[in-house]
C-alpha cells in the first residue's frame, strides 16, 4: 500500500516541476512602467530630482538637498488650514559674501548679497545672520532660525525626560 502512494507522490512532483520549469508559449508578459527616483522624466532642467529633495544650488553649482546642507528657518506665521510648519533654508558661499535662500512652495532659490556685517539683501528680502537668523520681506519678519532643543526639555513620552 505504501509503494503506490510513494509512486503517486513522485509522479505528481515530477509533473509539477515539469509544468513550472517549461517555457509557456501561451503566457503573455506585459511590461509595466515603473517610476524610479532619478529617472529622466523626474529631473528638472538642471538634472536635479525634486521628488527626492534635490534642488539646484546657484552658489554650489550642483544639485543639493537644502534640508541637509542649509540652515533651517521656520515660518513665524502658521498658514490657515496647514498643520505643517513651513521652513525655508539658507546656505552661504564659501567666503560668506552671498546667501542662497530656498523658500517653501517655490521653485528654485534666490541669492542675497552681503550689504553689511551679517546682513544679506536681494530686492525685497533681507537676511539678518546675527544672534540667530531672521528673514524679512519689506521689513516684516517671515522666517526665523530654528531654535535648538533647550536643555532639560521633555521629549517623546510624557513620562520620559531627556
XYZ file of N, CA, C and O in Angstrom:
648
model
N 0.817 -1.194 0.000
C 0.000 0.000 0.000
C 0.860 1.258 0.000
O 0.499 2.243 -0.598
N 2.013 1.190 0.662
C 2.898 2.342 0.724
C 3.527 2.626 -0.638
O 3.735 3.783 -0.992
N 3.829 1.586 -1.376
C 4.514 1.743 -2.643
C 3.675 2.544 -3.650
O 4.209 3.465 -4.290
N 2.384 2.288 -3.829
C 1.600 3.078 -4.789
C 1.490 4.547 -4.369
O 1.501 5.439 -5.222
N 1.415 4.810 -3.091
C 1.320 6.202 -2.621
C 2.613 6.953 -2.920
O 2.608 8.088 -3.395
N 3.749 6.324 -2.657
C 5.053 6.935 -2.921
C 5.217 7.184 -4.418
O 5.695 8.235 -4.836
N 4.819 6.219 -5.240
C 4.906 6.375 -6.694
C 4.005 7.522 -7.157
O 4.406 8.349 -7.985
N 2.805 7.604 -6.627
C 1.866 8.669 -6.993
C 2.416 10.043 -6.628
O 2.366 10.985 -7.431
N 2.956 10.175 -5.450
C 3.525 11.462 -4.997
C 4.724 11.835 -5.870
O 4.872 12.992 -6.269
N 5.557 10.867 -6.207
C 6.722 11.123 -7.059
C 6.297 11.599 -8.438
O 6.878 12.534 -8.993
N 5.307 10.959 -9.013
C 4.814 11.354 -10.337
C 4.241 12.769 -10.284
O 4.493 13.596 -11.170
N 3.476 13.081 -9.257
C 2.904 14.427 -9.121
C 4.002 15.484 -8.988
O 3.899 16.574 -9.563
N 5.050 15.184 -8.242
C 6.155 16.129 -8.083
C 6.863 16.364 -9.408
O 7.189 17.498 -9.758
N 7.103 15.311 -10.171
C 7.770 15.458 -11.459
C 6.914 16.258 -12.437
O 7.422 17.106 -13.166
N 5.636 15.994 -12.445
C 4.734 16.714 -13.345
C 4.676 18.189 -12.976
O 4.719 19.069 -13.829
N 4.597 18.479 -11.692
C 4.514 19.877 -11.277
C 5.816 20.606 -11.575
O 5.811 21.767 -11.998
N 6.972 19.965 -11.362
C 8.259 20.580 -11.692
C 8.363 20.824 -13.184
O 8.846 21.865 -13.626
N 7.922 19.856 -13.973
C 7.950 19.993 -15.423
C 7.076 21.173 -15.854
O 7.445 21.957 -16.711
N 5.922 21.316 -15.232
C 4.997 22.400 -15.554
C 5.606 23.756 -15.200
O 5.511 24.716 -15.958
N 6.250 23.837 -14.077
C 6.823 25.100 -13.607
C 8.026 25.510 -14.449
O 8.185 26.671 -14.809
N 8.888 24.570 -14.800
C 10.144 24.884 -15.471
C 10.027 25.069 -16.973
O 10.921 25.634 -17.592
N 8.949 24.579 -17.597
C 8.789 24.707 -19.033
C 8.447 26.136 -19.415
O 7.749 26.834 -18.704
N 8.954 26.547 -20.593
C 8.549 27.831 -21.145
C 7.149 27.683 -21.678
O 6.848 26.747 -22.403
N 6.309 28.592 -21.326
C 4.919 28.520 -21.757
C 4.723 29.492 -22.910
O 4.936 30.690 -22.757
N 4.374 29.008 -24.029
C 4.159 29.818 -25.220
C 2.887 30.647 -25.117
O 2.773 31.696 -25.729
N 1.917 30.147 -24.339
C 0.636 30.834 -24.286
C 0.612 31.976 -23.258
O -0.349 32.729 -23.206
N 1.651 32.117 -22.448
C 1.649 33.205 -21.468
C 2.175 34.474 -22.124
O 3.108 34.456 -22.905
N 1.552 35.579 -21.812
C 1.925 36.868 -22.372
C 2.463 37.738 -21.251
O 1.810 37.912 -20.222
N 3.660 38.258 -21.456
C 4.258 39.137 -20.464
C 4.049 40.571 -20.923
O 4.466 40.956 -22.012
N 3.392 41.353 -20.081
C 3.146 42.748 -20.393
C 4.065 43.590 -19.506
O 3.953 43.546 -18.281
N 4.995 44.314 -20.114
C 5.887 45.122 -19.279
C 5.103 46.265 -18.637
O 4.243 46.882 -19.256
N 5.406 46.518 -17.384
C 4.733 47.631 -16.718
C 5.731 48.756 -16.547
O 6.920 48.537 -16.351
N 5.218 49.954 -16.623
C 6.077 51.116 -16.478
C 6.214 51.437 -15.005
O 5.239 51.503 -14.274
N 7.442 51.612 -14.591
C 7.706 51.964 -13.207
C 8.395 53.314 -13.175
O 9.202 53.629 -14.030
N 8.074 54.105 -12.160
C 8.756 55.362 -11.964
C 9.834 55.143 -10.921
O 9.554 54.750 -9.803
N 11.048 55.360 -11.322
C 12.170 55.180 -10.425
C 12.704 56.551 -10.073
O 12.868 57.407 -10.945
N 12.971 56.793 -8.784
C 13.531 58.078 -8.367
C 14.802 58.316 -9.151
O 15.691 57.478 -9.197
N 14.864 59.469 -9.787
C 16.045 59.785 -10.569
C 15.885 59.502 -12.034
O 16.812 59.690 -12.792
N 14.717 59.067 -12.458
C 14.529 58.803 -13.874
C 14.533 60.122 -14.639
O 14.318 61.185 -14.080
N 14.789 60.025 -15.909
C 14.881 61.227 -16.740
C 13.606 62.058 -16.682
O 13.653 63.277 -16.743
N 12.461 61.395 -16.547
C 11.186 62.107 -16.535
C 11.037 62.982 -15.301
O 10.331 63.977 -15.333
N 11.693 62.619 -14.207
C 11.547 63.368 -12.963
C 12.573 64.475 -12.803
O 12.469 65.276 -11.894
N 13.586 64.519 -13.627
C 14.651 65.507 -13.466
C 14.218 66.874 -13.975
O 13.492 66.988 -14.948
N 14.708 67.917 -13.299
C 14.414 69.271 -13.750
C 15.436 69.691 -14.806
O 16.264 68.882 -15.237
N 15.403 70.937 -15.220
C 16.269 71.392 -16.303
C 17.758 71.330 -15.963
O 18.597 71.306 -16.849
N 18.091 71.273 -14.653
C 19.487 71.178 -14.234
C 19.922 69.750 -13.925
O 21.051 69.525 -13.512
N 19.009 68.786 -14.088
C 19.331 67.395 -13.824
C 19.095 66.968 -12.385
O 19.473 65.878 -11.981
N 18.465 67.839 -11.573
C 18.163 67.509 -10.178
C 16.816 66.786 -10.103
O 15.977 66.935 -10.984
N 16.613 66.022 -9.032
C 15.371 65.271 -8.843
C 14.624 65.867 -7.641
O 14.870 65.481 -6.501
N 13.712 66.821 -7.884
C 12.991 67.469 -6.783
C 12.197 66.496 -5.911
O 12.099 66.693 -4.701
N 11.648 65.428 -6.512
C 10.860 64.481 -5.722
C 11.720 63.757 -4.687
O 11.211 63.228 -3.706
N 13.035 63.754 -4.876
C 13.952 63.157 -3.907
C 14.591 64.222 -3.020
O 15.498 63.945 -2.262
N 14.105 65.467 -3.133
C 14.596 66.547 -2.280
C 15.770 67.321 -2.841
O 16.311 68.201 -2.173
N 16.178 67.024 -4.078
C 17.328 67.710 -4.657
C 16.891 68.951 -5.431
O 15.927 68.913 -6.189
N 17.626 70.035 -5.216
C 17.369 71.295 -5.910
C 18.712 71.868 -6.364
O 19.749 71.632 -5.749
N 18.664 72.657 -7.427
C 19.878 73.251 -7.970
C 20.341 74.380 -7.053
O 19.559 75.228 -6.640
N 21.629 74.372 -6.744
C 22.233 75.439 -5.949
C 23.061 76.324 -6.861
O 24.003 75.857 -7.508
N 22.721 77.595 -6.896
C 23.467 78.560 -7.699
C 24.867 78.732 -7.119
O 25.850 78.799 -7.849
N 24.958 78.792 -5.787
C 26.251 79.000 -5.140
C 27.173 77.789 -5.247
O 28.382 77.926 -5.396
N 26.620 76.599 -5.159
C 27.431 75.375 -5.194
C 27.566 74.814 -6.609
O 28.353 73.910 -6.844
N 26.742 75.322 -7.525
C 26.750 74.861 -8.914
C 26.583 73.347 -8.994
O 27.292 72.654 -9.718
N 25.601 72.849 -8.203
C 25.382 71.414 -8.113
C 23.988 71.161 -7.542
O 23.371 72.061 -6.971
N 23.513 69.936 -7.675
C 22.261 69.540 -7.044
C 22.531 69.254 -5.574
O 23.475 68.529 -5.254
N 21.722 69.835 -4.693
C 21.894 69.619 -3.258
C 20.527 69.394 -2.624
O 19.491 69.652 -3.234
N 20.548 68.925 -1.401
C 19.342 68.853 -0.578
C 19.439 69.989 0.438
O 20.192 69.891 1.407
N 18.705 71.067 0.222
C 18.799 72.208 1.140
C 18.520 71.835 2.594
O 19.125 72.393 3.504
N 17.632 70.860 2.805
C 17.303 70.467 4.169
C 18.474 69.780 4.869
O 18.505 69.715 6.090
N 19.442 69.280 4.116
C 20.606 68.629 4.709
C 21.807 69.556 4.785
O 22.640 69.426 5.667
N 21.924 70.484 3.846
C 23.113 71.327 3.782
C 22.885 72.747 4.274
O 23.850 73.462 4.543
N 21.633 73.164 4.377
C 21.358 74.540 4.764
C 20.901 74.670 6.205
O 20.698 73.688 6.911
N 20.767 75.911 6.634
C 20.226 76.218 7.957
C 18.711 76.354 7.826
O 18.212 77.020 6.921
N 17.982 75.751 8.752
C 16.518 75.786 8.719
C 16.014 77.096 9.331
O 16.435 77.498 10.396
N 15.076 77.711 8.611
C 14.368 78.889 9.106
C 12.886 78.542 9.117
O 12.336 78.162 8.091
N 12.245 78.652 10.258
C 10.826 78.298 10.364
C 9.952 79.534 10.234
O 10.300 80.613 10.712
N 8.797 79.345 9.619
C 7.833 80.419 9.446
C 7.314 80.860 10.812
O 7.059 80.030 11.681
N 7.152 82.167 10.984
C 6.622 82.643 12.262
C 5.100 82.670 12.248
O 4.475 82.777 13.286
N 4.524 82.565 11.048
C 3.066 82.556 10.933
C 2.601 81.186 10.468
O 3.100 80.646 9.499
N 1.642 80.639 11.168
C 1.065 79.366 10.750
C 0.013 79.659 9.687
O -0.866 80.482 9.879
N 0.140 78.987 8.572
C -0.794 79.179 7.474
C -2.117 78.509 7.838
O -2.139 77.405 8.364
N -3.223 79.193 7.573
C -4.536 78.631 7.883
C -4.716 77.274 7.215
O -4.301 77.068 6.084
N -5.355 76.356 7.926
C -5.641 75.005 7.442
C -4.378 74.228 7.075
O -4.433 73.278 6.318
N -3.238 74.634 7.581
C -2.000 73.941 7.287
C -1.353 73.546 8.607
O -0.979 74.397 9.397
N -1.267 72.256 8.853
C -0.733 71.787 10.130
C 0.792 71.724 10.122
O 1.399 71.673 11.178
N 1.401 71.733 8.942
C 2.852 71.659 8.861
C 3.473 73.036 9.049
O 2.939 74.041 8.598
N 4.610 73.052 9.715
C 5.376 74.281 9.828
C 6.138 74.436 8.520
O 6.799 73.512 8.064
N 6.020 75.573 7.900
C 6.724 75.837 6.651
C 8.134 76.289 6.980
O 8.326 77.162 7.817
N 9.108 75.684 6.328
C 10.500 76.024 6.589
C 11.178 76.515 5.318
O 10.940 75.995 4.227
N 12.028 77.498 5.488
C 12.926 77.958 4.439
C 14.312 77.469 4.824
O 14.551 77.106 5.987
N 15.214 77.442 3.864
C 16.575 77.003 4.145
C 17.537 77.997 3.535
O 17.287 78.558 2.471
N 18.641 78.239 4.229
C 19.653 79.172 3.745
C 21.021 78.515 3.840
O 21.308 77.782 4.781
N 21.822 78.742 2.797
C 23.207 78.313 2.854
C 24.069 79.451 2.338
O 23.590 80.338 1.637
N 25.331 79.432 2.728
C 26.221 80.544 2.443
C 27.341 80.121 1.509
O 27.751 78.958 1.493
N 27.853 81.100 0.759
C 29.001 80.836 -0.105
C 30.220 80.595 0.773
O 30.230 80.920 1.963
N 31.250 80.016 0.193
C 32.453 79.682 0.961
C 33.070 80.903 1.627
O 33.538 80.826 2.757
N 33.058 82.033 0.955
C 33.659 83.250 1.514
C 32.673 84.040 2.367
O 33.036 85.043 2.967
N 31.423 83.618 2.385
C 30.426 84.299 3.200
C 29.910 85.605 2.614
O 29.318 86.419 3.319
N 30.109 85.797 1.313
C 29.671 87.033 0.660
C 28.239 86.942 0.134
O 27.620 87.966 -0.139
N 27.738 85.723 -0.036
C 26.396 85.518 -0.572
C 25.655 84.484 0.263
O 26.269 83.607 0.880
N 24.337 84.599 0.252
C 23.479 83.616 0.916
C 22.433 83.177 -0.097
O 21.866 84.003 -0.817
N 22.186 81.878 -0.160
C 21.177 81.339 -1.069
C 19.999 80.862 -0.233
O 20.167 80.094 0.708
N 18.812 81.332 -0.575
C 17.611 81.039 0.210
C 16.636 80.221 -0.622
O 16.344 80.550 -1.772
N 16.142 79.143 -0.002
C 15.113 78.284 -0.599
C 13.843 78.490 0.210
O 13.794 78.174 1.396
N 12.821 79.038 -0.423
C 11.541 79.261 0.245
C 10.606 78.095 -0.023
O 10.684 77.462 -1.088
N 9.707 77.787 0.918
C 8.784 76.665 0.693
C 7.806 76.973 -0.429
O 7.479 78.136 -0.686
N 7.364 75.933 -1.095
C 6.354 76.020 -2.152
C 6.772 76.914 -3.319
O 5.929 77.507 -3.987
N 8.081 77.044 -3.542
C 8.571 77.795 -4.691
C 9.618 76.947 -5.405
O 10.253 76.097 -4.804
N 9.781 77.206 -6.677
C 10.815 76.525 -7.435
C 12.069 77.374 -7.399
O 12.009 78.587 -7.465
N 13.191 76.724 -7.309
C 14.452 77.436 -7.351
C 14.776 78.155 -6.053
O 14.141 77.953 -5.022
N 15.785 78.978 -6.135
C 16.253 79.705 -4.964
C 16.548 81.140 -5.358
O 16.462 81.499 -6.522
N 16.899 81.953 -4.365
C 17.317 83.316 -4.648
C 18.615 83.582 -3.904
O 18.850 83.029 -2.832
N 19.457 84.393 -4.506
C 20.734 84.724 -3.899
C 20.653 86.122 -3.323
O 20.203 87.056 -3.989
N 21.066 86.248 -2.074
C 21.137 87.532 -1.395
C 22.609 87.878 -1.236
O 23.427 86.998 -0.955
N 22.954 89.137 -1.417
C 24.342 89.573 -1.369
C 24.596 90.329 -0.067
O 23.731 91.061 0.424
N 25.789 90.174 0.450
C 26.169 90.815 1.705
C 26.223 92.328 1.503
O 26.900 92.826 0.607
N 25.492 93.060 2.349
C 25.481 94.522 2.278
C 26.074 95.151 3.529
O 26.410 96.328 3.538
N 26.178 94.379 4.593
C 26.773 94.830 5.851
C 27.166 93.590 6.639
O 26.870 92.459 6.225
N 27.806 93.781 7.773
C 28.185 92.633 8.609
C 26.944 91.855 9.004
O 26.023 92.396 9.610
N 26.869 90.576 8.613
C 25.755 89.666 8.918
C 24.413 90.089 8.324
O 23.361 89.683 8.813
N 24.422 90.901 7.269
C 23.185 91.329 6.608
C 23.322 91.062 5.108
O 24.279 91.502 4.475
N 22.333 90.346 4.567
C 22.306 89.991 3.156
C 20.998 90.501 2.573
O 19.957 90.429 3.225
N 21.038 90.986 1.323
C 19.835 91.589 0.754
C 19.721 91.273 -0.732
O 20.712 91.135 -1.430
N 18.456 91.171 -1.190
C 18.139 90.999 -2.605
C 16.739 91.552 -2.814
O 15.764 90.947 -2.372
N 16.630 92.661 -3.461
C 15.354 93.334 -3.714
C 14.591 93.538 -2.404
O 15.011 94.317 -1.573
N 13.504 92.797 -2.205
C 12.655 92.993 -1.030
C 13.061 92.133 0.164
O 12.591 92.356 1.271
N 13.892 91.126 -0.055
C 14.261 90.184 1.005
C 15.542 90.604 1.700
O 16.498 91.021 1.058
N 15.559 90.481 3.028
C 16.743 90.770 3.833
C 16.943 89.644 4.844
O 16.006 89.254 5.536
N 18.164 89.153 4.913
C 18.523 88.113 5.875
C 19.489 88.697 6.889
O 20.522 89.256 6.531
N 19.114 88.599 8.158
C 19.993 89.010 9.252
C 20.545 87.742 9.874
O 19.789 86.865 10.292
N 21.881 87.650 9.940
C 22.522 86.430 10.423
C 23.271 86.658 11.732
O 24.233 85.975 12.019
N 22.834 87.626 12.519
C 23.466 87.849 13.815
C 22.489 87.455 14.924
O 21.307 87.700 14.826
N 22.978 86.805 15.946
C 22.137 86.339 17.062
C 20.977 85.493 16.553
O 19.824 85.722 16.887
N 21.280 84.532 15.703
C 20.244 83.717 15.078
C 19.905 84.314 13.725
O 20.429 85.354 13.337
N 19.042 83.667 13.004
C 18.683 84.128 11.669
C 17.277 84.713 11.670
O 16.388 84.224 12.364
N 17.089 85.743 10.849
C 15.737 86.233 10.581
C 15.696 86.653 9.119
O 16.621 87.269 8.606
N 14.619 86.268 8.441
C 14.429 86.578 7.033
C 13.206 87.465 6.913
O 12.117 87.099 7.344
N 13.418 88.644 6.340
C 12.360 89.648 6.250
C 12.005 89.919 4.794
O 12.861 89.859 3.915
N 10.742 90.253 4.599
C 10.268 90.720 3.294
C 9.707 92.116 3.513
O 8.767 92.298 4.295
N 10.283 93.109 2.855
C 9.905 94.518 3.039
C 9.867 94.911 4.518
O 8.964 95.589 4.982
N 10.842 94.448 5.264
C 10.976 94.833 6.668
C 10.176 93.994 7.653
O 10.352 94.122 8.859
N 9.289 93.128 7.179
C 8.489 92.291 8.065
C 9.110 90.901 8.156
O 9.412 90.281 7.143
N 9.296 90.414 9.381
C 9.901 89.098 9.591
C 8.901 88.002 9.224
O 7.777 87.989 9.710
N 9.360 87.090 8.354
C 8.546 85.943 7.963
C 9.132 84.625 8.446
O 8.404 83.668 8.671
N 10.452 84.555 8.572
C 11.124 83.324 8.992
C 12.197 83.661 10.018
O 12.851 84.697 9.928
N 12.356 82.763 10.976
C 13.430 82.891 11.963
C 14.147 81.551 12.072
O 13.585 80.501 11.757
N 15.379 81.610 12.535
C 16.177 80.396 12.686
C 15.522 79.413 13.630
O 14.969 79.808 14.661
N 15.579 78.146 13.265
C 15.019 77.098 14.123
C 15.803 77.091 15.425
O 17.018 77.166 15.434
N 15.106 77.026 16.514
C 15.739 77.049 17.828
C 16.274 75.670 18.189
O 15.598 74.669 17.966
N 17.470 75.612 18.794
C 17.967 74.308 19.259
C 17.134 73.838 20.439
O 16.524 74.645 21.144
N 17.110 72.549 20.643
C 16.356 71.980 21.755
C 16.977 72.465 23.058
O 18.180 72.381 23.259
N 16.136 72.994 23.928
C 16.632 73.513 25.201
C 16.972 72.375 26.144
O 16.340 71.334 26.139
N 17.976 72.606 26.967
C 18.409 71.590 27.915
C 17.288 71.286 28.899
O 16.628 72.192 29.397
N 17.063 70.020 29.142
C 16.055 69.620 30.105
C 14.641 69.595 29.550
O 13.701 69.335 30.278
N 14.487 69.866 28.280
C 13.156 69.841 27.682
C 12.646 68.412 27.631
O 13.391 67.487 27.350
N 11.377 68.233 27.921
C 10.771 66.907 27.879
C 10.459 66.574 26.426
O 9.854 67.358 25.712
N 10.911 65.380 25.998
C 10.657 64.939 24.630
C 10.076 63.544 24.666
O 10.236 62.819 25.635
N 9.434 63.168 23.595
C 8.885 61.809 23.494
C 7.726 61.602 24.445
O 6.856 62.451 24.583
N 7.717 60.479 25.137
C 6.656 60.131 26.066
C 6.655 61.117 27.223
O 7.708 61.546 27.698
N 5.483 61.485 27.698
C 5.414 62.477 28.777
C 6.064 61.996 30.064
O 6.380 62.784 30.947
N 6.287 60.708 30.203
C 6.925 60.173 31.390
C 8.453 60.087 31.244
O 9.151 59.899 32.206
N 8.952 60.229 30.002
C 10.403 60.206 29.762
C 10.931 61.611 29.844
O 10.271 62.563 29.467
N 12.149 61.747 30.303
C 12.777 63.055 30.312
C 14.188 62.878 29.801
O 14.903 61.985 30.224
N 14.575 63.738 28.854
C 15.920 63.592 28.308
C 16.878 64.536 28.987
O 16.546 65.448 29.648
